[in-house]
mmCIF file of C-alpha atoms and ligand atoms in Angstrom:
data_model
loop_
_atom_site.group_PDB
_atom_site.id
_atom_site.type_symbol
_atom_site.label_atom_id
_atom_site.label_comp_id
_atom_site.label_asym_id
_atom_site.label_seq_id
_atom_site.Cartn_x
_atom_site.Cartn_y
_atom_site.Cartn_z
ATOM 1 C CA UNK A 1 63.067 7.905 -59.746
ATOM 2 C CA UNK A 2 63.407 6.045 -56.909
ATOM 3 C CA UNK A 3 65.586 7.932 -53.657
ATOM 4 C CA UNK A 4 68.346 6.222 -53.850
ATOM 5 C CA UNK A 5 68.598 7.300 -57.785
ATOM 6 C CA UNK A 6 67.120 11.019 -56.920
ATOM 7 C CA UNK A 7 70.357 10.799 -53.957
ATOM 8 C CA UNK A 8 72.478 9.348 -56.831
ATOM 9 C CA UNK A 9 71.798 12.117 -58.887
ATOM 10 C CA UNK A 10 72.079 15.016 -56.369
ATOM 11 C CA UNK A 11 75.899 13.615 -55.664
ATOM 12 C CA UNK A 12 76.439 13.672 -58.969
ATOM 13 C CA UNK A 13 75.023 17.468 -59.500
ATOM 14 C CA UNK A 14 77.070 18.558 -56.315
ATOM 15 C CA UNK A 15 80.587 16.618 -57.685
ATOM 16 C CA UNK A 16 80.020 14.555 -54.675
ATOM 17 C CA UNK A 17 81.754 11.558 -56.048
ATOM 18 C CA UNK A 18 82.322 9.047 -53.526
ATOM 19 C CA UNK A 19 78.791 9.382 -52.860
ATOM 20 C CA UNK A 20 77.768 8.920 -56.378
ATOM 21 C CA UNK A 21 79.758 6.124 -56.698
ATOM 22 C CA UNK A 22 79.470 4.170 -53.251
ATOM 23 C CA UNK A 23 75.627 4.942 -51.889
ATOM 24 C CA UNK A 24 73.903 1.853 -52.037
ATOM 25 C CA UNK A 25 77.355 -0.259 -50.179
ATOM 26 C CA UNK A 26 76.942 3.121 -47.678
ATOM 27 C CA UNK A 27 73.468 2.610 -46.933
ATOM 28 C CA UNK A 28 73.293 -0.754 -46.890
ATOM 29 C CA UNK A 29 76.658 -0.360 -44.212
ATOM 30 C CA UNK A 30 74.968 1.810 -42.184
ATOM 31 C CA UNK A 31 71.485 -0.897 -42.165
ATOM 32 C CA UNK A 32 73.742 -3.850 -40.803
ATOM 33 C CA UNK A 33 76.315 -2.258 -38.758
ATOM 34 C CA UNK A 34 73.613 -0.032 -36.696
ATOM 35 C CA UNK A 35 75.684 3.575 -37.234
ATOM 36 C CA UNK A 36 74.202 6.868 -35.850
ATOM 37 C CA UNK A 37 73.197 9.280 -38.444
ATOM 38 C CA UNK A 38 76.172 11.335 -36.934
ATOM 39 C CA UNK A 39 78.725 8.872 -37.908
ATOM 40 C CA UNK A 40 77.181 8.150 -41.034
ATOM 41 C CA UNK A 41 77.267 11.936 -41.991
ATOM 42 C CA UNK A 42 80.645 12.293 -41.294
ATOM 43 C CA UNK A 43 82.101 9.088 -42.418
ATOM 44 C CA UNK A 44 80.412 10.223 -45.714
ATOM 45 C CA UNK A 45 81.903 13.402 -45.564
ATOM 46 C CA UNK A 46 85.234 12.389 -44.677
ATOM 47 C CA UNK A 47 85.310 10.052 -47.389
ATOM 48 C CA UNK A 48 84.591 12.332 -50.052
ATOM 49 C CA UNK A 49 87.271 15.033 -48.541
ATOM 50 C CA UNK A 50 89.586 12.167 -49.146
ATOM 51 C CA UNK A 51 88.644 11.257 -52.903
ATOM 52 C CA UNK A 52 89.242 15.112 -53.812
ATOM 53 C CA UNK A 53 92.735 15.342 -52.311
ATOM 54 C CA UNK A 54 93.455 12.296 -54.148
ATOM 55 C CA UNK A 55 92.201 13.571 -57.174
ATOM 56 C CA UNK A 56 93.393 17.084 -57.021
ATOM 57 C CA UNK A 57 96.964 15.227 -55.997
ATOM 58 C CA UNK A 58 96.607 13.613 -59.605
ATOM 59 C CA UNK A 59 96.182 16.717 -61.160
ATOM 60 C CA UNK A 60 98.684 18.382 -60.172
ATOM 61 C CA UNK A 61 101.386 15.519 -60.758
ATOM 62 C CA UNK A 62 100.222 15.433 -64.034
ATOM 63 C CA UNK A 63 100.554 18.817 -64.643
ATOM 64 C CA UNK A 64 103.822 18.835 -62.972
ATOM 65 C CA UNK A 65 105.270 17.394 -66.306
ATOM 66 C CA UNK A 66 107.841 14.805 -64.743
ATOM 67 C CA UNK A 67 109.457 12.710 -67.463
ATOM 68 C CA UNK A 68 109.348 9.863 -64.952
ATOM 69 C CA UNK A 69 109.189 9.495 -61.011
ATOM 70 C CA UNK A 70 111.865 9.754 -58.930
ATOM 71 C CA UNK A 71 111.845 9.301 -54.699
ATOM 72 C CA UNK A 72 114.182 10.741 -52.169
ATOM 73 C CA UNK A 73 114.482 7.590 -51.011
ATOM 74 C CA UNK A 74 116.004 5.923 -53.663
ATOM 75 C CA UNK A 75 118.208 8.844 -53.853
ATOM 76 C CA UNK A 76 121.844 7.420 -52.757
ATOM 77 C CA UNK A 77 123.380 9.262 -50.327
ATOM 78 C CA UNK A 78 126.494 6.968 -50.200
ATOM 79 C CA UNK A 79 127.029 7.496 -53.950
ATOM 80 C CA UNK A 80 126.495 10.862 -54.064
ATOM 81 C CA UNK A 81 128.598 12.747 -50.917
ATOM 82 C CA UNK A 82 127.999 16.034 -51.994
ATOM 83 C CA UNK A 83 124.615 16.312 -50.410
ATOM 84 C CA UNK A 84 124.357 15.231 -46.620
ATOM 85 C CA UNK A 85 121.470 13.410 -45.215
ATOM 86 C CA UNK A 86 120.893 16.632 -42.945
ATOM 87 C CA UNK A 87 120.724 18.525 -46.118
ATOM 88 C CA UNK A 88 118.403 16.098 -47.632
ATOM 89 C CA UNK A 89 115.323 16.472 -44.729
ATOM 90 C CA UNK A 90 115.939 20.157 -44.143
ATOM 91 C CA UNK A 91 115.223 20.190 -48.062
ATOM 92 C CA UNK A 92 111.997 17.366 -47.821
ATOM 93 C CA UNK A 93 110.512 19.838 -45.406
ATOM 94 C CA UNK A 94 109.724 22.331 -48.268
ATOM 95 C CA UNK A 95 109.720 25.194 -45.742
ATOM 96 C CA UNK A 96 112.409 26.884 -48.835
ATOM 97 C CA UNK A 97 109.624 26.989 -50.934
ATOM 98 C CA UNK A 98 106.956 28.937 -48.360
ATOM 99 C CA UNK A 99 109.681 31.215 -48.219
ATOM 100 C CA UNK A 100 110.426 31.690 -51.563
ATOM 101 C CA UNK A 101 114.383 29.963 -52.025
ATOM 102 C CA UNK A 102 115.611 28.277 -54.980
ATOM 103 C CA UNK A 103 117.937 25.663 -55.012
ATOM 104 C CA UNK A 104 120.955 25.323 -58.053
ATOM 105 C CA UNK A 105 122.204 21.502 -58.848
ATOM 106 C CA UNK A 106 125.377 22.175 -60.718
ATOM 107 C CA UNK A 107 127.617 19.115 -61.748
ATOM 108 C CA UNK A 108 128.271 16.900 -64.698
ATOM 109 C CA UNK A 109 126.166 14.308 -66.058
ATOM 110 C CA UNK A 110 124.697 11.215 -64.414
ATOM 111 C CA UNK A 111 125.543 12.739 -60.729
ATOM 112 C CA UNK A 112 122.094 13.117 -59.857
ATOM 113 C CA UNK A 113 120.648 16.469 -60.585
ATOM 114 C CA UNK A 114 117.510 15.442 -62.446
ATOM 115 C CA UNK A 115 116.999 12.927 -60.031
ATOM 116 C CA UNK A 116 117.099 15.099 -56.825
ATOM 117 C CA UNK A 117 114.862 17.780 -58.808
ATOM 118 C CA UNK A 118 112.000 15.246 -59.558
ATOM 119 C CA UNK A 119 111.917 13.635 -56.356
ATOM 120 C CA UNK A 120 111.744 17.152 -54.396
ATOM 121 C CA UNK A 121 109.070 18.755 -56.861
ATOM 122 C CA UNK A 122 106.975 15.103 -56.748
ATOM 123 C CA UNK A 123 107.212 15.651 -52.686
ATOM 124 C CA UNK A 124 106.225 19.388 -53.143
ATOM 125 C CA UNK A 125 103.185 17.944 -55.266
ATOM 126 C CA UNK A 126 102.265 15.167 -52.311
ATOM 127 C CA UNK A 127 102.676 17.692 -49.879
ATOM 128 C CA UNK A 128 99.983 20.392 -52.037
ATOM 129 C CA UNK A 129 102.130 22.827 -54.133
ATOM 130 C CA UNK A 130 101.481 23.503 -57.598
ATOM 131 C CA UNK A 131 104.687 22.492 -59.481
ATOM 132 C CA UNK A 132 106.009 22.300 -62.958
ATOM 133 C CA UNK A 133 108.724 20.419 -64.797
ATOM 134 C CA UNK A 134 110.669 21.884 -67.642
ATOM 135 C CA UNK A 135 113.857 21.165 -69.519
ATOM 136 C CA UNK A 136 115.555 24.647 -70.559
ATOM 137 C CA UNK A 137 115.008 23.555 -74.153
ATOM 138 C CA UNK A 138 111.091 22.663 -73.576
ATOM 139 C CA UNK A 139 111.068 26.602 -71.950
ATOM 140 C CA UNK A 140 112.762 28.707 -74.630
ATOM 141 C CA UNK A 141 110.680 27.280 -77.097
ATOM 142 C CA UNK A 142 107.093 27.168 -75.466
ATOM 143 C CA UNK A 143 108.205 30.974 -74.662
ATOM 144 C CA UNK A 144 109.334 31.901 -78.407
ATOM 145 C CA UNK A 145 105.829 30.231 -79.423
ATOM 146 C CA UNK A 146 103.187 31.582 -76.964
ATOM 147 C CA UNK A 147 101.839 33.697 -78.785
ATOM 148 C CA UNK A 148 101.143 31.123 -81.901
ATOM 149 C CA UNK A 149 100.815 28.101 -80.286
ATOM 150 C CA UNK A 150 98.019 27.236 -77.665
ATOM 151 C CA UNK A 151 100.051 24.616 -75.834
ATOM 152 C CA UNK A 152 102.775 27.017 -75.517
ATOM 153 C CA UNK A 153 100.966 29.415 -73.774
ATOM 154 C CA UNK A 154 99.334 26.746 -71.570
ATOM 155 C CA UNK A 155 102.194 25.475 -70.300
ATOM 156 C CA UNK A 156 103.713 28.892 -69.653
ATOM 157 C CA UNK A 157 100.319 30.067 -67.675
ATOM 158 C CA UNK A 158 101.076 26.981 -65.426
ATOM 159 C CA UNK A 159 104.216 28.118 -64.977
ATOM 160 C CA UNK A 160 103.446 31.197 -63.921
ATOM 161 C CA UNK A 161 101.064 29.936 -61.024
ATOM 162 C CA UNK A 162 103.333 27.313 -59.968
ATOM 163 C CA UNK A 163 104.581 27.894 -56.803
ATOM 164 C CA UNK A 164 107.938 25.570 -57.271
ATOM 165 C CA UNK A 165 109.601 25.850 -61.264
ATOM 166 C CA UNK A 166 112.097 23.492 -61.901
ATOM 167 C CA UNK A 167 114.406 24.487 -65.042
ATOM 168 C CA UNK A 168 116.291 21.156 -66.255
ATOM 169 C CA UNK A 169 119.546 20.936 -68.210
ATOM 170 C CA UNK A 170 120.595 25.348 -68.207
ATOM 171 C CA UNK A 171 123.802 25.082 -70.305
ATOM 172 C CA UNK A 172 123.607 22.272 -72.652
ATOM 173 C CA UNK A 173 122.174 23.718 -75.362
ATOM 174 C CA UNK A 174 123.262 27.593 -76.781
ATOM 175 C CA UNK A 175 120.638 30.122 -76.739
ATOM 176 C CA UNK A 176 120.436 32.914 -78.858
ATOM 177 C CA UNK A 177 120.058 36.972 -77.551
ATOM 178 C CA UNK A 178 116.090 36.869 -78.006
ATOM 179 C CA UNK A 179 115.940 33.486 -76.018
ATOM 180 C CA UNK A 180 117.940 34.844 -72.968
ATOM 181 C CA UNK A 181 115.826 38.063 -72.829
ATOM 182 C CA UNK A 182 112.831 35.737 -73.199
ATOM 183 C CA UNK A 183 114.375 33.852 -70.065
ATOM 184 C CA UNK A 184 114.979 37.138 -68.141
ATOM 185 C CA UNK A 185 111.840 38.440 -68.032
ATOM 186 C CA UNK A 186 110.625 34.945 -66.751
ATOM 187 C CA UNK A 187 112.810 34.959 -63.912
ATOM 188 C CA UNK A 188 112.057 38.563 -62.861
ATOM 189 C CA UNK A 189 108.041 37.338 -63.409
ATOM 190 C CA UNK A 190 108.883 34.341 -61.088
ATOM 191 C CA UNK A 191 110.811 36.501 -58.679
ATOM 192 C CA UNK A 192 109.588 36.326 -54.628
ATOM 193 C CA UNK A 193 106.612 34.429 -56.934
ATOM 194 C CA UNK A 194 107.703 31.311 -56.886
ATOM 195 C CA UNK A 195 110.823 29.129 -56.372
ATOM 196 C CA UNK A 196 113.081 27.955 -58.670
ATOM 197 C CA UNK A 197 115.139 24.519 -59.278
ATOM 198 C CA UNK A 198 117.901 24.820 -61.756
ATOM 199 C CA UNK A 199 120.248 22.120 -62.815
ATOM 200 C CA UNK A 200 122.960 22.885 -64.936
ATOM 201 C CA UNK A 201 126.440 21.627 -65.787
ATOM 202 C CA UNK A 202 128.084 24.797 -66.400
ATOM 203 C CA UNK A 203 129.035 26.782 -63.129
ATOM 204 C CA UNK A 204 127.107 30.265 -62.740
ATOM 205 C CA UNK A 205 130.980 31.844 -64.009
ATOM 206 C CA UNK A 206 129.876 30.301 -67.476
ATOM 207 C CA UNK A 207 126.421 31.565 -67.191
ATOM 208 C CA UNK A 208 127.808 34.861 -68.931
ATOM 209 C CA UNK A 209 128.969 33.007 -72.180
ATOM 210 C CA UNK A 210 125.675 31.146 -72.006
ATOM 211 C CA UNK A 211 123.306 34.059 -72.174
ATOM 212 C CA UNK A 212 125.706 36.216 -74.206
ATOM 213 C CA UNK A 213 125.254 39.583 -72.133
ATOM 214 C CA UNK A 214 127.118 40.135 -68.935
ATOM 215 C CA UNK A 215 124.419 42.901 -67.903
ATOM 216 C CA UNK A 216 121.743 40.549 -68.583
ATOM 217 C CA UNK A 217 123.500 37.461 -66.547
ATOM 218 C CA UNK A 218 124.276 39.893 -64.102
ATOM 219 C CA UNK A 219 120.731 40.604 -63.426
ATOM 220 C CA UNK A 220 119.462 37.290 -63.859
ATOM 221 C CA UNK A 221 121.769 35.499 -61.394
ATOM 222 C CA UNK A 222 120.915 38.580 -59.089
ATOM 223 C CA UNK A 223 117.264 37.745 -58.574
ATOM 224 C CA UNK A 224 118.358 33.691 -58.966
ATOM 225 C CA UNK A 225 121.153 34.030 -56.057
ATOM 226 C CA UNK A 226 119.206 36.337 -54.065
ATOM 227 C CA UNK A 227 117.458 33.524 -51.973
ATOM 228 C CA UNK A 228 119.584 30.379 -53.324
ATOM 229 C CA UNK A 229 121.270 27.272 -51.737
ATOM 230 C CA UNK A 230 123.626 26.185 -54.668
ATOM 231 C CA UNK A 231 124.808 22.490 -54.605
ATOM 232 C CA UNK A 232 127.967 21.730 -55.983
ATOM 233 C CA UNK A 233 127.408 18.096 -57.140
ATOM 234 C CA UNK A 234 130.854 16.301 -57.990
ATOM 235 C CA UNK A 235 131.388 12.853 -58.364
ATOM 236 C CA UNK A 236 131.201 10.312 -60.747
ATOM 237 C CA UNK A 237 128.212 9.167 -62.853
ATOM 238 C CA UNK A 238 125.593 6.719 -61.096
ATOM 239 C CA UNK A 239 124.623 5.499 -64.771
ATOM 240 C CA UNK A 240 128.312 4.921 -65.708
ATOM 241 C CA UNK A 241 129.153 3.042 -62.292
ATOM 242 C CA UNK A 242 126.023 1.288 -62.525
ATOM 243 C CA UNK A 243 126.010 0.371 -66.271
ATOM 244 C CA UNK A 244 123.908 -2.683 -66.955
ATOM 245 C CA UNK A 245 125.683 -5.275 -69.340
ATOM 246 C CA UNK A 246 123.731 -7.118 -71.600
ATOM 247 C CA UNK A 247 126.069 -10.287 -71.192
HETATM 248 P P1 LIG B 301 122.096 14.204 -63.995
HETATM 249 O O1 LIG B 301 120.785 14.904 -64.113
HETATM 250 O O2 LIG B 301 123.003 14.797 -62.975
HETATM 251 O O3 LIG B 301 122.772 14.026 -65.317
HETATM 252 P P2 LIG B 301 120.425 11.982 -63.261
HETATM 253 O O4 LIG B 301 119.711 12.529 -62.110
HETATM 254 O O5 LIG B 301 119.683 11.913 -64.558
HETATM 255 O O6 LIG B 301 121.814 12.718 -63.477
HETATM 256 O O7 LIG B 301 120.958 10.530 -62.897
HETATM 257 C C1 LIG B 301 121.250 9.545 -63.881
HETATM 258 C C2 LIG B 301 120.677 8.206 -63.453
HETATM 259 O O8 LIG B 301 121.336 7.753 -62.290
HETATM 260 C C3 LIG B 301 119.207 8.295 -63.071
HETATM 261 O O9 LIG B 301 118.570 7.096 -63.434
HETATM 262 C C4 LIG B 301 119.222 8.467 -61.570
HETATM 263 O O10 LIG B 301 118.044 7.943 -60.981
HETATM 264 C C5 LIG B 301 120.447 7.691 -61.169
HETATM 265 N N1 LIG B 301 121.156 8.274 -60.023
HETATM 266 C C6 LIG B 301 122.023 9.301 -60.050
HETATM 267 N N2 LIG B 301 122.545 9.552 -58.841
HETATM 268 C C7 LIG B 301 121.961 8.668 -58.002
HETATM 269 C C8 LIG B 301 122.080 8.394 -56.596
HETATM 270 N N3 LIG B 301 122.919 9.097 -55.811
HETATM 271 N N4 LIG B 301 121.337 7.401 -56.077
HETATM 272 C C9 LIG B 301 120.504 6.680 -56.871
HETATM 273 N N5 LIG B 301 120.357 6.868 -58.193
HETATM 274 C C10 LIG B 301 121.071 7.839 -58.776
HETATM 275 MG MG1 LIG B 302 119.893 15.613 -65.838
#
């Protein structure tokens, strides 16, 4: 093997992508444009630093589970008045999720909610938190099935090391006795773990008739509310308003 194979083949051996991928275009760089070994050693380095941020940044978005992207940015604050532009970059900062705050999205449909949720848990995921995506239908059934289905218990592991949950839709569908003990124990595994986003369009007075046991709601809106800014999210529905006609 020649050295620029045997160098080839190192990079490979050591994950050292970039310089797998890019050695002869380095070399040759480095030949015509007279760089010191110094810069060449840490251009190289810095370059490869780079392509594993990227790539771990691609990881985790994928294994954040978004159903599609959403941006702050194209977040309308005009449309939606409940939520100030203030409130907006405290919340981009992501300094609630160091210290351990959830946030509740409550309001009826098409106001926003799952839109706000994906665009702060995809800015959570630039900025290097491990997040994950879940409708509340998705989580009561990979949590009924853990224990039989590989995926299941996959997705719940992830869960549980993800530093920001967000729990999609609480309220539309009914959940039975097992389910809502299944969802306690979550919460109290999550608790000053991990944050939590919850969108729901029942108000937390509901939450009682939603997980059947006032004892049980009791203590799960405890360790919920305990850290919580709750966003009351009125209005009218961006999809209605902004219904695209055919003719
Ligand atoms: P919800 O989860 O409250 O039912 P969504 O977040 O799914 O509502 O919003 C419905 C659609 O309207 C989405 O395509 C979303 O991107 C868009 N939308 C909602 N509110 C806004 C807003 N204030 N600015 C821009 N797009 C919005
Ligand atoms: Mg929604």
């Amino acid at each position: 093997m020649d050295k620029l194979e045997l160098i080839k083949d190192y990079a490979k051996k050591l994950n050292l992508y970039y310089l797998n991928s890019n050695i002869t275009s380095i070399i040759e760089n480095a030949d015509t444009k007279d760089v010191s070994y110094q810069e060449l050693l840490l251009s190289v380095l810095e370059n490869e630093l780079a392509l594993k941020d990227k790539k771990a940044q691609e990881r985790r978005l994928k294994d954040a589970g978004f159903p599609i992207i959403k941006k702050i940015d194209d977040f309308d604050l005009n449309f939606q008045r409940s939520i100030t532009k203030k409130q907006i970059n405290r919340l981009i900062e992501m300094d609630w999720i160091d210290r351990m705050y959830n946030l509740i999205f409550l309001g009826p449909p098409g106001v926003g909610k799952t839109h706000l949720s994906i665009a702060l848990g995809h800015r959570a995921v630039d900025m290097g938190y491990r997040v994950s995506f879940i409708t509340m239908d998705n989580l009561m059934y990979s949590l009924k099935t853990q224990e039989i289905s590989r995926k299941s218990k996959g997705k719940i592991s992830k869960i549980l090391s993800s530093s920001l949950l967000i729990i999609d839709e609480l309220g539309y569908l009914p959940i039975t006795r097992e389910e809502a003990n299944l969802f306690f124990q979550l919460i109290t595994a999550l608790h000053e773990q991990a944050s939590l986003i919850i969108t729901s369009n029942k108000g937390l007075e509901d939450w009682t008739e939603l997980l059947g046991d006032p004892a049980l709601t009791t203590a799960v809106l405890d360790r919920i509310t305990y850290r919580c800014e709750l966003f009351n999210m009125t209005g009218k529905s961006y999809r209605l308003e902004h219904r695209e006609s055919l003719f």
